[in-house]
Structure formats: C-alpha cells, structure tokens
Amino acid sequence: AADTRLPCRALQGRRREVCVAGVRSASCLRAGGGSPRCVSVAAGWRVPAEATMVEWSDELRRAIAPHLEVFRQELRKRWPSLDPELVLLHWLCIKHNLDPPVVKLRRSADMAIVSRTDSVAVEVGNALSPCARREQPPQSARLAVKMPPITGKPGTAPPAASTPAPVSARSLDLGEEVTMRRPVPLPPVAPSTAPGASRSCATEDSAACTLVPVPPGTPKTPELRTLRRLNMAISTDARRHVVRTNILEDGRNGIVDMVANMRQELRGQFIEGVPLLSRSILSQQSQFRIVGKLRPWTFAAGEDIVVEGEVGDKLYIVERGVCEVHKTVNGMMIMAGTLSKGSFFGEIAALYDIPRTATVRTVSETIALSLSRQDLMQSVSETELESMRVIARTQVFTNIPLLASLSSEHQVSIAAALQRRTWVEGAVICGSSHLSSRLYIVEHGHVLMEAKSKALLPSFWPVGKEPTVDLGPGGFFGMRGILFNAPVGFTVTAISAQVDTLSASVSEMLHAVPVEEREAMQATMKDSMQGYLLRQIPQLRQMSDVFFRLIRSQAVEVRYKKWSVIFAKEDAIDSVYVLQQGQLMEHGGAAVDMSALPSELDDAAKRFLAMNSPPRVTPGEYFGVNCLSEKNAKAPYTLVALTDVALLRVPQGAVWSVLHEEREHISRIPLLSSEVLDKADQYMLVGKLRSWSFPAGHWIIREGEIGDMLYIVEKGVCDAIQLVDGKEAVVSHLKKGSFFGELGVMYDMPRTASVRAAVDVVVLSLSREDIFSSIGIDKLDKMRNIARTQVFAQIPMLSFLSTGLMVKVAGKLSSESFPGGSTIQEEGEATVRLRIIEKGEVRVLYKGEEVGRKLAGGTIGESSVLHKEPSWFTCTASGQVKTLSISIEEILDLAGTGERPALERMFRAAFHKMLLRQLPGLRTKGDEYISTLLSHVDIVSLGSGEVVFDAGCDLDALYILERGEVETVGEGAPGSLAESRNERARVFGAERGGGGGEESDAFKAAYTLRAASDCAFLRVPRNSVAQFLHS
C-alpha cells in the first residue's frame, strides 16, 4: 500500500531485491567500495538509496503509470469487469510462484456473476495461470474456469480476514463466487550480527528501509527458525493438502459421474431401440425419466427370467449376456431364438396383462434392465401413454392374420381408429349365429368362446379339444367372417368382472386411411385372409413359405350356385376345397337324392338337412383333403351348396408336385421312415423342408461341428470328407435323394464328417424344431430308439449287431443324469458298463489333469468294458450330462440261448478290430480288409513276470495289449496309455532299436517288455503291416 512503510531486505552479493507488498519489484545495485550510490529501477529515472518508502512509491508510480494506463485500457477492452491492477498483482504472484492474496478481481462497480461457461473467465484463467493449467484435473472432473468477483476497490489494501475453508468445485452453484487465498506473510528476519554488517532492515514499524552495503564474499548469517514460522508453514501445507485432496476427490467424483453418464447414455440407446419407448412416441424428458427408472437385475446361467404362460408387468432389456427363447409346441419345449446385448422382450406386459408367449432362459450370467408398468405410468404423460397404447396394438396386429401384412402406417391408423367398450361379467358380446361385423381384440379381462356342440365345430378344430376357448388380453375373435359376412360360430361371453375390448369394422378400417389407399389395403387384407384359410389344410399348415407360395399361386377362387353339387359321393376327387363364403352341407347319400329337395327350403327340408348333417358355415373349413395322402381317392360324402358359395380350389397336382417326391426322400431316412411315421406326419414334415442352393466347393457342414439339421440332396453331387492323420479323404459321394446329418436332429453330436458341394447343388433341410413341433411324443420316443441304433453303428463294440438286436439294445439302455461337477467314472474303478453320452459334455482327467473332452455320441469305457478292466481315466460332468448305459452281460441276455456263444465271439472280434485300427494307416481301411488281417493275428497269453521280448532281439511282429498290465525296461520304451494320452500306447515293438540301419530288414527291440500281470496280446506279423509302419 502507498501509505505503508514496508521493510526492505538487503541480500548478500551485488544483486538485491526490494520487496513491495510481498512482491519482488526491482533490483538494488551497490557500487564498488561499499558506499551506496543509487538504485536504477527503470530506464530514465533514478532513486536515491536513502529514500523513504513513500518517496520510493511515488517515484515508482510516476515511472510505471504510463505503462499501467495502457495495460488498463487493453484489459478493459477485453475484460471490463476486472480490476487491471489486481489482475497484474495476481499474475506476478503466480509467475514468481507465490500464493496470491485473498482478493476478488472483479471491479466493485460491476458485481455481475460470470457464468461458469463464460469464455472471458476461461481466457483470463488461462492468461493468469500458465502453470496452473498444467496442474488442472481432467476435463471430466472439473467445472469450467471462473474468475472470482472483486470485493474491494483497486489500490486499497485487502481487508484482513481469516483464511476461508477450501471450496469444492462440485459444491459450487452456477453463480457462486470463488475467492483466492491470502498468502501467509513471512515473519521479520532477525537482525544480522555478523561482523562488518549493520542492520539490514528496520522493523515493521519503521518508516524507512535503509540499504546497508555488505562486503562481497561475506557469508549470510543463518536465520533462526522460530516456532511461529513452523506453525505457519504447517498450516500452509495443511491447507494446500486439503486443497489438493479436494481436487483429487473432485477428479474421482468426476470420473464416477462420467462413467455413470456413459452408462445412462448407453441405456438411453437401449430405450430408443424399443418401439414403445422410441423418440417418435416419447419426448426426450420422458426418456430421461424412464432411464432413471431402469433397474438392473443379475441372473445366473440357466435361470428363467420370464416363464411362458405367466402374466407379468415388466419389460426387460439385455444389458450383458446371452439368453435363449424357448416355446412349447405340441407338448415339447423348443428353442425359438437367442437374445443378446440390446435385445428386449416382454414390452407388451408394460401396458397389458398379456401372458408371456415364451420362456426366456439365460445361457450365461446376464444383467437385464427392467421397467415396470408403474414406473412407466409415472414417467410419461397421458398423451404419450395413449400413443404407446396405439403402438402396442400394432404389435398385437402381428398375431392377427387379417392385419399382419398391412404396412406399419396403415396399422397405426387402424390402431388409432379402434373403439373401446367395457363389458360386465356375464354379458354376451356376440352369439354363434350373429354375422361377423366387427373384429374384437380383448384389452383387459377374459372372455369365453363356446360352441353349442362338437358337431358344430369346424373341420380345422383340433381333434379331442373341447369346444371352448378362454381368451385373455391380446386374444381376438370375429376375424374369419368379417370379410365374408359369415356367422361367428361361437357364443362369446365376458367371464371377468370387467372386460375391455377394442373393435373396428371393415368400413372403419378403410376410412382410417386416405381414400386413394383404401382399394389396395382391402386387396391386401383379402389376400392375407385367403392365405390364412389355405393354411387350415393340415398338409399346408406348417409348410415353409417357399413351398406354400408355389401352391398358393395355383389356388383359384371358384363360385357355385345354391344347390350345386361340388363333388358326389364315391366320385374320384382331385382337388381340395376351402370354404370362403356361404354354406355347405356334407350329405351322406348319393347326389341323386338331392333332386328331391325343393328349390326353396321349407320346415320339413330344414329338418331333413339337420338330421343329415349340420351346415358348414365357418370360413377355412376344408373338404376332400384325403386326395393329398391317397392315390385315386374317393369322395366319402356328397358336398352340396346350401347357398351361393365361394370356395378356394387347390389342385391335387400342385400339392403333390411339392410334397410327394420329397416324402419319398424322407421315407428313406431311418428316423423318418414309415415304420416310425405315417404319411400324414411325413407330409407335414415335407411342408417344412427348406431349400438351399450352394455353389461348387461350398462346405455345407464341417466335421466336429455341432448341428441340429439334416439335409437331403435335391440336385447335384456332394462329397463326404473325413480328416485322417491330418489329410482329407473322400469317403463317399452323395447324389440326389441322399441324406446326411440326420443324428443332428436328435442329439447335439459333433458331425462325423464334412460335406462339400462337388458341383452346384440344391439341398433341402429339416431342423430339430421342425420335427419336434410336428410329431407327437409317442412317435418321438420311437425316433429316439432308431437314433440310438444309428449311434450304435458308429461305436465299434456295437456296430456289428443286427438291426433287430440294435433295437432291443436301444430299448434296454438305462438313462442317467449327472449334474455339473459330478463324477461319472473314477480312475482305477472296474469298468462294468458301456456308457453313451446322449447330452452334455464330459471332461476326461488323468491324475487330476484334464487330457480331453467327450461330447454327445461319445462313449465311456469302451476299451475296458469287455474284460472289466480298471478305468485309466476319471470322467466328470461339465454341466448337466445325460448318459445311456448297458453292460455286456445285458446285451448277451437279449440274445437267445443258442446265440450267446456266437455273440461273445463277435464281441471279441469287434474288440480286436478296434485295437488293430490303432495302427498307423489302418484307421480308414474297410471292415473287409481288417477282417482279413485279423485272420493272420495270433492271440498270445502270458503270466505275470513273463518276458514278451528282450531289448536287442529281432522283432518280426508287433504286440497290441488286449488286457492286463505290462512294464518296460530300457531307453526308448513308450509311456503308459494314460501318460501318452492316446490309444497307440497299447502297441509295442514298433520302435526301432540299435543294430540295424534304416535300410536294414532286421528290426531290433529298443527295450524289454514284461507282463506285470496276466496279460493277453494280439501278435501282428510285421510283414502284414510293413507298408503302414514305414509311412
């Protein structure tokens, strides 16, 4: 301050600094000889060394005033709200690494608060604090820079105040002012007592500061560190520590906020993907509120999130993990698809009490976000809620054939035109004889559809099903006859305390769209309904879309007058007829009997008709369908038109051209043969065949892959290829009618071979889901037995069995289930049963270390079960595992008394062949070659301790261990079976020892082989397999 005399400290050496208000402002120079002359502070002006502080300040002000005025003008142009002198003081303190004083830089006349995003504040902060910019926390952890306002007038000393508590940037409001800390004043330095030096500076009360010359080289007197200075330094460091801690805490909180914001943004993107919650329906504010309502749930692998048939009120979004969608079809649970990150399900439940249409089960640990109906209702406005209901109705339309094919714009228009009506319990919504004038959709509550008797049920009604249907939210009725003015056919009654329905007539639907689009929309609706009616034919009901379009293109609409005979009893029929509009009667007599009927029906005629057969009035009823499954089919009744009728006529040839040839292909597959399925089932499967075209060289399936489809070659040739010793070998050629991959529809077995298109091919596929959804449970059990016999053909120990015995063995198999981690077979345990893995994956361990895995179709104990030897490995279940098992004794018991010895010999021969196939080069040889080789093999039995061969002796044969244990002595001996981890460890004598070169015919044993227990060997002459040993 100008009126305050401040101490000036003279430092040792030729350069001294004058401290003004705690700032080093100039240099004091001393002339030689120790006498003070003058101090040059700035060019063009001089100050006597003995000047008082007031004189010093006046002279300094005159010298700096012009420059300061220029600085003021420049600063006010850019930042008019800041005091130039205080800004300069603040900048000098930061430049010299001093704590700036606790003053506010804003001018007192302008106390407006600068926004934290003000570019002026940012620029000033950058200009004043070049060093601080380098020390600032990351952008995500700090607020925008904001300069503090000024509380005092320029040129006056700041008022004394206690040091304010540190302020966290996170706790600031938008308009809060930030003040800088006042620097801690340094205490006065004790006077120097060194010889030759006088007092360097007066006390704080002195009116002047005298500069005393110090001789060059005079050491500085050590300053005394007082307790007060230590306390002040500790206080300063503590405050700095608190400030740094707050900065780090702000940075951490900023990072947490940034992660939370990123998570919210990602969840917002999930929300945007749900049609009900998209920006076209909801405002951004509503979406933000909904994102805040999302609740994360963690589900373990294998857990059901929703269950089919249950009523829920939450929609789910998969945030992490994978889920499977399972549906029940014909009493079988089948997988309908998978859900991954970002997928959603159950969205309709957020608005309506509609039962879940599928079960969603986790495959891995999954995090799902849920939104309940209550949270949704609290987050959106009534207008948005009504828009959501409209969109939800359009999703219900996908299950209504009449509306499913319409464009989304037309669906939205119809959804908005639907009329809501409330019914009380017991109210009859429509009667069975009422003409269908409106399409009804149940929004809330339940209704009961009931026919008067089973005789009045339409032909497409499932056999054995009761003539009543309970419809809940999402159910609909009145669709079949709405276009054709047909009776409803059922009495529909409200059975809940309150039932809400949405309905619309055809006229109201058409008037909901522009005039120029009505004709096209009506044509689309009629075409969709005709396709739906044709789908009522059993053979076409689940046919693939490709084949159905071919048949649909050949179906024609035909019309008949009243009393016309469509076909007569016992006449040959070559077409299927589907009722579209009008009334028909199935007359049990001949067509000539109809001539007695009058042209206009009286009461007697009506009673006559009622006695013969009730009229058929429901659109979708079909007649003459037996011509699709029988050649030269005869009509079982006479079909008569009771009114003018419109029918869809499907030629027999159109269906047979698609179905018959393919049914012949299917019947050749053992799993789908006539012994298992009847013609109707086969035709139903044919309808589900899907066509694929592959270019030459394309791999259709790969060896080792897991698949669930079987394939039939429709056109072209394919090569079946197996990998043998690392090389591809073509094992067969597949031509038209050939099939492959059939076991994949029953078991998750790895493919045993690869199939590659040799030329451009067309193949037909049938999936596991296609079969399970079409075939009854009793027939599926038969298919499983046949599939097991197919698996037997790939197991060497069972492949020799006759077909009849295989079927008996398949029926004798015992099924066992093992939970994950359980032991199926222990190492060292006697092997008494042959196990076949039907489902799951098995880990193979040796001394606690995993050495392999087995999948469905693999066997456990095959090489030990014949002689009940101890198991070499431990087998444990990796996840849920299902096995089928049987003992050799149980198989022998299935044979007749006279057949048992022969069957035992066949078992031993099969085991010997399996051992021979361990030799290099014999794995791909045919059974005939192996049988011929086996005739040259001797069976050698040795007691414990007997020597098989000694090291260095000539070996003219190989020895394959059949049973027992052996020990080897000498270098070059192979490891044990378990140690080598492959079946070749049973082969001994294949290693060449010393005493013979590679070209020599002599083969010396490299080690000694001795029986450690009673053993049996296959002795294979070396000359019989020499070519394979050489390779």
PDB file of N, CA and C in Angstrom, residues 754-822:
ATOM      1  N   SER A 754     -17.263 -84.078 -42.927  1.00  0.00           N
ATOM      2  CA  SER A 754     -17.589 -82.826 -43.621  1.00  0.00           C
ATOM      3  C   SER A 754     -18.261 -83.150 -44.942  1.00  0.00           C
ATOM      4  N   VAL A 755     -19.150 -82.280 -45.380  1.00  0.00           N
ATOM      5  CA  VAL A 755     -19.816 -82.460 -46.672  1.00  0.00           C
ATOM      6  C   VAL A 755     -19.582 -81.188 -47.488  1.00  0.00           C
ATOM      7  N   ARG A 756     -19.044 -81.380 -48.683  1.00  0.00           N
ATOM      8  CA  ARG A 756     -18.712 -80.268 -49.569  1.00  0.00           C
ATOM      9  C   ARG A 756     -19.397 -80.468 -50.908  1.00  0.00           C
ATOM     10  N   ALA A 757     -19.917 -79.394 -51.474  1.00  0.00           N
ATOM     11  CA  ALA A 757     -20.579 -79.462 -52.775  1.00  0.00           C
ATOM     12  C   ALA A 757     -19.533 -79.702 -53.858  1.00  0.00           C
ATOM     13  N   ALA A 758     -19.699 -80.819 -54.602  1.00  0.00           N
ATOM     14  CA  ALA A 758     -18.773 -81.118 -55.704  1.00  0.00           C
ATOM     15  C   ALA A 758     -19.108 -80.276 -56.930  1.00  0.00           C
ATOM     16  N   VAL A 759     -20.405 -79.990 -57.124  1.00  0.00           N
ATOM     17  CA  VAL A 759     -20.892 -79.110 -58.189  1.00  0.00           C
ATOM     18  C   VAL A 759     -21.917 -78.184 -57.545  1.00  0.00           C
ATOM     19  N   ASP A 760     -22.539 -77.325 -58.349  1.00  0.00           N
ATOM     20  CA  ASP A 760     -23.628 -76.510 -57.803  1.00  0.00           C
ATOM     21  C   ASP A 760     -24.757 -77.439 -57.365  1.00  0.00           C
ATOM     22  N   VAL A 761     -25.191 -77.288 -56.139  1.00  0.00           N
ATOM     23  CA  VAL A 761     -26.174 -78.222 -55.589  1.00  0.00           C
ATOM     24  C   VAL A 761     -27.351 -77.464 -54.985  1.00  0.00           C
ATOM     25  N   VAL A 762     -28.459 -78.185 -54.872  1.00  0.00           N
ATOM     26  CA  VAL A 762     -29.642 -77.718 -54.147  1.00  0.00           C
ATOM     27  C   VAL A 762     -29.943 -78.780 -53.097  1.00  0.00           C
ATOM     28  N   VAL A 763     -29.992 -78.373 -51.839  1.00  0.00           N
ATOM     29  CA  VAL A 763     -30.286 -79.311 -50.757  1.00  0.00           C
ATOM     30  C   VAL A 763     -31.495 -78.808 -49.976  1.00  0.00           C
ATOM     31  N   LEU A 764     -32.194 -79.738 -49.351  1.00  0.00           N
ATOM     32  CA  LEU A 764     -33.337 -79.434 -48.501  1.00  0.00           C
ATOM     33  C   LEU A 764     -32.940 -79.721 -47.060  1.00  0.00           C
ATOM     34  N   SER A 765     -33.378 -78.874 -46.143  1.00  0.00           N
ATOM     35  CA  SER A 765     -33.018 -79.051 -44.744  1.00  0.00           C
ATOM     36  C   SER A 765     -34.266 -79.196 -43.890  1.00  0.00           C
ATOM     37  N   LEU A 766     -34.095 -79.907 -42.772  1.00  0.00           N
ATOM     38  CA  LEU A 766     -35.155 -80.098 -41.786  1.00  0.00           C
ATOM     39  C   LEU A 766     -34.500 -79.968 -40.416  1.00  0.00           C
ATOM     40  N   SER A 767     -34.989 -79.056 -39.598  1.00  0.00           N
ATOM     41  CA  SER A 767     -34.366 -78.804 -38.303  1.00  0.00           C
ATOM     42  C   SER A 767     -35.025 -79.610 -37.194  1.00  0.00           C
ATOM     43  N   ARG A 768     -34.347 -79.656 -36.067  1.00  0.00           N
ATOM     44  CA  ARG A 768     -34.891 -80.331 -34.889  1.00  0.00           C
ATOM     45  C   ARG A 768     -36.207 -79.693 -34.467  1.00  0.00           C
ATOM     46  N   GLU A 769     -36.271 -78.367 -34.526  1.00  0.00           N
ATOM     47  CA  GLU A 769     -37.505 -77.667 -34.157  1.00  0.00           C
ATOM     48  C   GLU A 769     -38.651 -78.049 -35.089  1.00  0.00           C
ATOM     49  N   ASP A 770     -38.356 -78.201 -36.391  1.00  0.00           N
ATOM     50  CA  ASP A 770     -39.395 -78.588 -37.340  1.00  0.00           C
ATOM     51  C   ASP A 770     -39.995 -79.945 -36.981  1.00  0.00           C
ATOM     52  N   ILE A 771     -39.153 -80.879 -36.586  1.00  0.00           N
ATOM     53  CA  ILE A 771     -39.639 -82.229 -36.263  1.00  0.00           C
ATOM     54  C   ILE A 771     -40.380 -82.230 -34.933  1.00  0.00           C
ATOM     55  N   PHE A 772     -39.800 -81.614 -33.912  1.00  0.00           N
ATOM     56  CA  PHE A 772     -40.418 -81.647 -32.590  1.00  0.00           C
ATOM     57  C   PHE A 772     -41.759 -80.924 -32.568  1.00  0.00           C
ATOM     58  N   SER A 773     -41.930 -79.933 -33.432  1.00  0.00           N
ATOM     59  CA  SER A 773     -43.189 -79.185 -33.446  1.00  0.00           C
ATOM     60  C   SER A 773     -44.267 -79.876 -34.272  1.00  0.00           C
ATOM     61  N   SER A 774     -43.921 -80.970 -34.969  1.00  0.00           N
ATOM     62  CA  SER A 774     -44.881 -81.631 -35.850  1.00  0.00           C
ATOM     63  C   SER A 774     -45.238 -83.043 -35.414  1.00  0.00           C
ATOM     64  N   ILE A 775     -44.373 -83.655 -34.621  1.00  0.00           N
ATOM     65  CA  ILE A 775     -44.535 -85.065 -34.287  1.00  0.00           C
ATOM     66  C   ILE A 775     -44.957 -85.202 -32.833  1.00  0.00           C
ATOM     67  N   GLY A 776     -45.831 -86.151 -32.565  1.00  0.00           N
ATOM     68  CA  GLY A 776     -46.273 -86.420 -31.206  1.00  0.00           C
ATOM     69  C   GLY A 776     -45.183 -87.049 -30.355  1.00  0.00           C
ATOM     70  N   ILE A 777     -45.391 -87.006 -29.026  1.00  0.00           N
ATOM     71  CA  ILE A 777     -44.381 -87.501 -28.103  1.00  0.00           C
ATOM     72  C   ILE A 777     -44.141 -88.996 -28.280  1.00  0.00           C
ATOM     73  N   ASP A 778     -45.214 -89.789 -28.515  1.00  0.00           N
ATOM     74  CA  ASP A 778     -45.046 -91.231 -28.659  1.00  0.00           C
ATOM     75  C   ASP A 778     -44.169 -91.570 -29.860  1.00  0.00           C
ATOM     76  N   LYS A 779     -44.338 -90.838 -30.951  1.00  0.00           N
ATOM     77  CA  LYS A 779     -43.523 -91.097 -32.137  1.00  0.00           C
ATOM     78  C   LYS A 779     -42.101 -90.571 -31.964  1.00  0.00           C
ATOM     79  N   LEU A 780     -41.946 -89.543 -31.160  1.00  0.00           N
ATOM     80  CA  LEU A 780     -40.595 -89.054 -30.879  1.00  0.00           C
ATOM     81  C   LEU A 780     -39.800 -90.090 -30.100  1.00  0.00           C
ATOM     82  N   ASP A 781     -40.469 -90.827 -29.214  1.00  0.00           N
ATOM     83  CA  ASP A 781     -39.781 -91.894 -28.477  1.00  0.00           C
ATOM     84  C   ASP A 781     -39.279 -92.973 -29.445  1.00  0.00           C
ATOM     85  N   LYS A 782     -40.098 -93.310 -30.441  1.00  0.00           N
ATOM     86  CA  LYS A 782     -39.651 -94.274 -31.453  1.00  0.00           C
ATOM     87  C   LYS A 782     -38.438 -93.735 -32.213  1.00  0.00           C
ATOM     88  N   MET A 783     -38.492 -92.453 -32.538  1.00  0.00           N
ATOM     89  CA  MET A 783     -37.385 -91.851 -33.269  1.00  0.00           C
ATOM     90  C   MET A 783     -36.108 -91.883 -32.435  1.00  0.00           C
ATOM     91  N   ARG A 784     -36.224 -91.690 -31.140  1.00  0.00           N
ATOM     92  CA  ARG A 784     -35.045 -91.733 -30.283  1.00  0.00           C
ATOM     93  C   ARG A 784     -34.421 -93.132 -30.296  1.00  0.00           C
ATOM     94  N   ASN A 785     -35.262 -94.150 -30.245  1.00  0.00           N
ATOM     95  CA  ASN A 785     -34.726 -95.512 -30.289  1.00  0.00           C
ATOM     96  C   ASN A 785     -33.993 -95.781 -31.595  1.00  0.00           C
ATOM     97  N   ILE A 786     -34.597 -95.322 -32.709  1.00  0.00           N
ATOM     98  CA  ILE A 786     -33.945 -95.501 -34.010  1.00  0.00           C
ATOM     99  C   ILE A 786     -32.641 -94.705 -34.039  1.00  0.00           C
ATOM    100  N   ALA A 787     -32.656 -93.502 -33.477  1.00  0.00           N
ATOM    101  CA  ALA A 787     -31.444 -92.677 -33.463  1.00  0.00           C
ATOM    102  C   ALA A 787     -30.345 -93.352 -32.659  1.00  0.00           C
ATOM    103  N   ARG A 788     -30.727 -94.018 -31.581  1.00  0.00           N
ATOM    104  CA  ARG A 788     -29.717 -94.727 -30.794  1.00  0.00           C
ATOM    105  C   ARG A 788     -29.076 -95.843 -31.602  1.00  0.00           C
ATOM    106  N   THR A 789     -29.885 -96.539 -32.391  1.00  0.00           N
ATOM    107  CA  THR A 789     -29.296 -97.586 -33.233  1.00  0.00           C
ATOM    108  C   THR A 789     -28.352 -96.984 -34.265  1.00  0.00           C
ATOM    109  N   GLN A 790     -28.663 -95.766 -34.719  1.00  0.00           N
ATOM    110  CA  GLN A 790     -27.754 -95.086 -35.641  1.00  0.00           C
ATOM    111  C   GLN A 790     -26.441 -94.751 -34.945  1.00  0.00           C
ATOM    112  N   VAL A 791     -26.536 -94.387 -33.670  1.00  0.00           N
ATOM    113  CA  VAL A 791     -25.324 -94.116 -32.904  1.00  0.00           C
ATOM    114  C   VAL A 791     -24.519 -95.395 -32.717  1.00  0.00           C
ATOM    115  N   PHE A 792     -25.214 -96.527 -32.522  1.00  0.00           N
ATOM    116  CA  PHE A 792     -24.517 -97.808 -32.352  1.00  0.00           C
ATOM    117  C   PHE A 792     -23.625 -98.106 -33.547  1.00  0.00           C
ATOM    118  N   ALA A 793     -24.061 -97.710 -34.734  1.00  0.00           N
ATOM    119  CA  ALA A 793     -23.282 -98.002 -35.942  1.00  0.00           C
ATOM    120  C   ALA A 793     -21.927 -97.301 -35.928  1.00  0.00           C
ATOM    121  N   GLN A 794     -21.784 -96.263 -35.100  1.00  0.00           N
ATOM    122  CA  GLN A 794     -20.528 -95.528 -35.014  1.00  0.00           C
ATOM    123  C   GLN A 794     -19.683 -95.966 -33.826  1.00  0.00           C
ATOM    124  N   ILE A 795     -20.169 -96.938 -33.050  1.00  0.00           N
ATOM    125  CA  ILE A 795     -19.427 -97.457 -31.893  1.00  0.00           C
ATOM    126  C   ILE A 795     -18.888 -98.828 -32.275  1.00  0.00           C
ATOM    127  N   PRO A 796     -17.568 -98.992 -32.350  1.00  0.00           N
ATOM    128  CA  PRO A 796     -17.013-100.272 -32.826  1.00  0.00           C
ATOM    129  C   PRO A 796     -17.518-101.488 -32.053  1.00  0.00           C
ATOM    130  N   MET A 797     -17.731-101.354 -30.758  1.00  0.00           N
ATOM    131  CA  MET A 797     -18.149-102.502 -29.959  1.00  0.00           C
ATOM    132  C   MET A 797     -19.605-102.897 -30.197  1.00  0.00           C
ATOM    133  N   LEU A 798     -20.397-102.055 -30.869  1.00  0.00           N
ATOM    134  CA  LEU A 798     -21.804-102.359 -31.102  1.00  0.00           C
ATOM    135  C   LEU A 798     -22.178-102.360 -32.577  1.00  0.00           C
ATOM    136  N   SER A 799     -21.264-101.939 -33.444  1.00  0.00           N
ATOM    137  CA  SER A 799     -21.604-101.757 -34.861  1.00  0.00           C
ATOM    138  C   SER A 799     -21.929-103.075 -35.559  1.00  0.00           C
ATOM    139  N   PHE A 800     -21.451-104.216 -35.038  1.00  0.00           N
ATOM    140  CA  PHE A 800     -21.683-105.496 -35.694  1.00  0.00           C
ATOM    141  C   PHE A 800     -23.059-106.079 -35.396  1.00  0.00           C
ATOM    142  N   LEU A 801     -23.807-105.503 -34.442  1.00  0.00           N
ATOM    143  CA  LEU A 801     -25.096-106.064 -34.057  1.00  0.00           C
ATOM    144  C   LEU A 801     -26.093-105.969 -35.207  1.00  0.00           C
ATOM    145  N   SER A 802     -26.989-106.931 -35.276  1.00  0.00           N
ATOM    146  CA  SER A 802     -28.038-106.887 -36.291  1.00  0.00           C
ATOM    147  C   SER A 802     -29.026-105.773 -35.962  1.00  0.00           C
ATOM    148  N   THR A 803     -29.811-105.371 -36.974  1.00  0.00           N
ATOM    149  CA  THR A 803     -30.763-104.284 -36.764  1.00  0.00           C
ATOM    150  C   THR A 803     -31.772-104.628 -35.669  1.00  0.00           C
ATOM    151  N   GLY A 804     -32.256-105.864 -35.686  1.00  0.00           N
ATOM    152  CA  GLY A 804     -33.221-106.264 -34.674  1.00  0.00           C
ATOM    153  C   GLY A 804     -32.633-106.223 -33.282  1.00  0.00           C
ATOM    154  N   LEU A 805     -31.385-106.686 -33.145  1.00  0.00           N
ATOM    155  CA  LEU A 805     -30.755-106.680 -31.829  1.00  0.00           C
ATOM    156  C   LEU A 805     -30.433-105.248 -31.388  1.00  0.00           C
ATOM    157  N   MET A 806     -30.083-104.386 -32.347  1.00  0.00           N
ATOM    158  CA  MET A 806     -29.841-102.993 -32.009  1.00  0.00           C
ATOM    159  C   MET A 806     -31.089-102.347 -31.415  1.00  0.00           C
ATOM    160  N   VAL A 807     -32.241-102.650 -32.004  1.00  0.00           N
ATOM    161  CA  VAL A 807     -33.492-102.098 -31.483  1.00  0.00           C
ATOM    162  C   VAL A 807     -33.740-102.593 -30.063  1.00  0.00           C
ATOM    163  N   LYS A 808     -33.444-103.889 -29.812  1.00  0.00           N
ATOM    164  CA  LYS A 808     -33.615-104.415 -28.469  1.00  0.00           C
ATOM    165  C   LYS A 808     -32.651-103.750 -27.484  1.00  0.00           C
ATOM    166  N   VAL A 809     -31.411-103.560 -27.925  1.00  0.00           N
ATOM    167  CA  VAL A 809     -30.427-102.907 -27.060  1.00  0.00           C
ATOM    168  C   VAL A 809     -30.851-101.473 -26.764  1.00  0.00           C
ATOM    169  N   ALA A 810     -31.377-100.771 -27.787  1.00  0.00           N
ATOM    170  CA  ALA A 810     -31.824 -99.391 -27.581  1.00  0.00           C
ATOM    171  C   ALA A 810     -32.926 -99.325 -26.537  1.00  0.00           C
ATOM    172  N   GLY A 811     -33.822-100.312 -26.514  1.00  0.00           N
ATOM    173  CA  GLY A 811     -34.885-100.323 -25.522  1.00  0.00           C
ATOM    174  C   GLY A 811     -34.405-100.713 -24.147  1.00  0.00           C
ATOM    175  N   LYS A 812     -33.233-101.364 -24.062  1.00  0.00           N
ATOM    176  CA  LYS A 812     -32.695-101.832 -22.780  1.00  0.00           C
ATOM    177  C   LYS A 812     -31.789-100.801 -22.117  1.00  0.00           C
ATOM    178  N   LEU A 813     -31.408 -99.773 -22.815  1.00  0.00           N
ATOM    179  CA  LEU A 813     -30.472 -98.782 -22.277  1.00  0.00           C
ATOM    180  C   LEU A 813     -31.039 -98.108 -21.036  1.00  0.00           C
ATOM    181  N   SER A 814     -30.176 -97.900 -20.059  1.00  0.00           N
ATOM    182  CA  SER A 814     -30.550 -97.195 -18.830  1.00  0.00           C
ATOM    183  C   SER A 814     -30.110 -95.740 -18.948  1.00  0.00           C
ATOM    184  N   SER A 815     -31.011 -94.849 -18.616  1.00  0.00           N
ATOM    185  CA  SER A 815     -30.720 -93.411 -18.706  1.00  0.00           C
ATOM    186  C   SER A 815     -30.327 -92.884 -17.332  1.00  0.00           C
ATOM    187  N   GLU A 816     -29.244 -92.112 -17.296  1.00  0.00           N
ATOM    188  CA  GLU A 816     -28.773 -91.497 -16.054  1.00  0.00           C
ATOM    189  C   GLU A 816     -28.441 -90.036 -16.321  1.00  0.00           C
ATOM    190  N   SER A 817     -28.693 -89.210 -15.316  1.00  0.00           N
ATOM    191  CA  SER A 817     -28.369 -87.783 -15.412  1.00  0.00           C
ATOM    192  C   SER A 817     -27.339 -87.439 -14.346  1.00  0.00           C
ATOM    193  N   PHE A 818     -26.370 -86.616 -14.701  1.00  0.00           N
ATOM    194  CA  PHE A 818     -25.305 -86.204 -13.795  1.00  0.00           C
ATOM    195  C   PHE A 818     -25.247 -84.678 -13.775  1.00  0.00           C
ATOM    196  N   PRO A 819     -25.357 -84.076 -12.597  1.00  0.00           N
ATOM    197  CA  PRO A 819     -25.212 -82.609 -12.529  1.00  0.00           C
ATOM    198  C   PRO A 819     -23.771 -82.193 -12.765  1.00  0.00           C
ATOM    199  N   GLY A 820     -23.567 -80.939 -13.067  1.00  0.00           N
ATOM    200  CA  GLY A 820     -22.231 -80.438 -13.335  1.00  0.00           C
ATOM    201  C   GLY A 820     -21.279 -80.670 -12.175  1.00  0.00           C
ATOM    202  N   GLY A 821     -20.067 -81.196 -12.493  1.00  0.00           N
ATOM    203  CA  GLY A 821     -19.055 -81.440 -11.485  1.00  0.00           C
ATOM    204  C   GLY A 821     -19.087 -82.831 -10.889  1.00  0.00           C
ATOM    205  N   SER A 822     -20.145 -83.603 -11.114  1.00  0.00           N
ATOM    206  CA  SER A 822     -20.231 -84.943 -10.537  1.00  0.00           C
ATOM    207  C   SER A 822     -19.360 -85.918 -11.332  1.00  0.00           C
TER     208      SER A 822
END
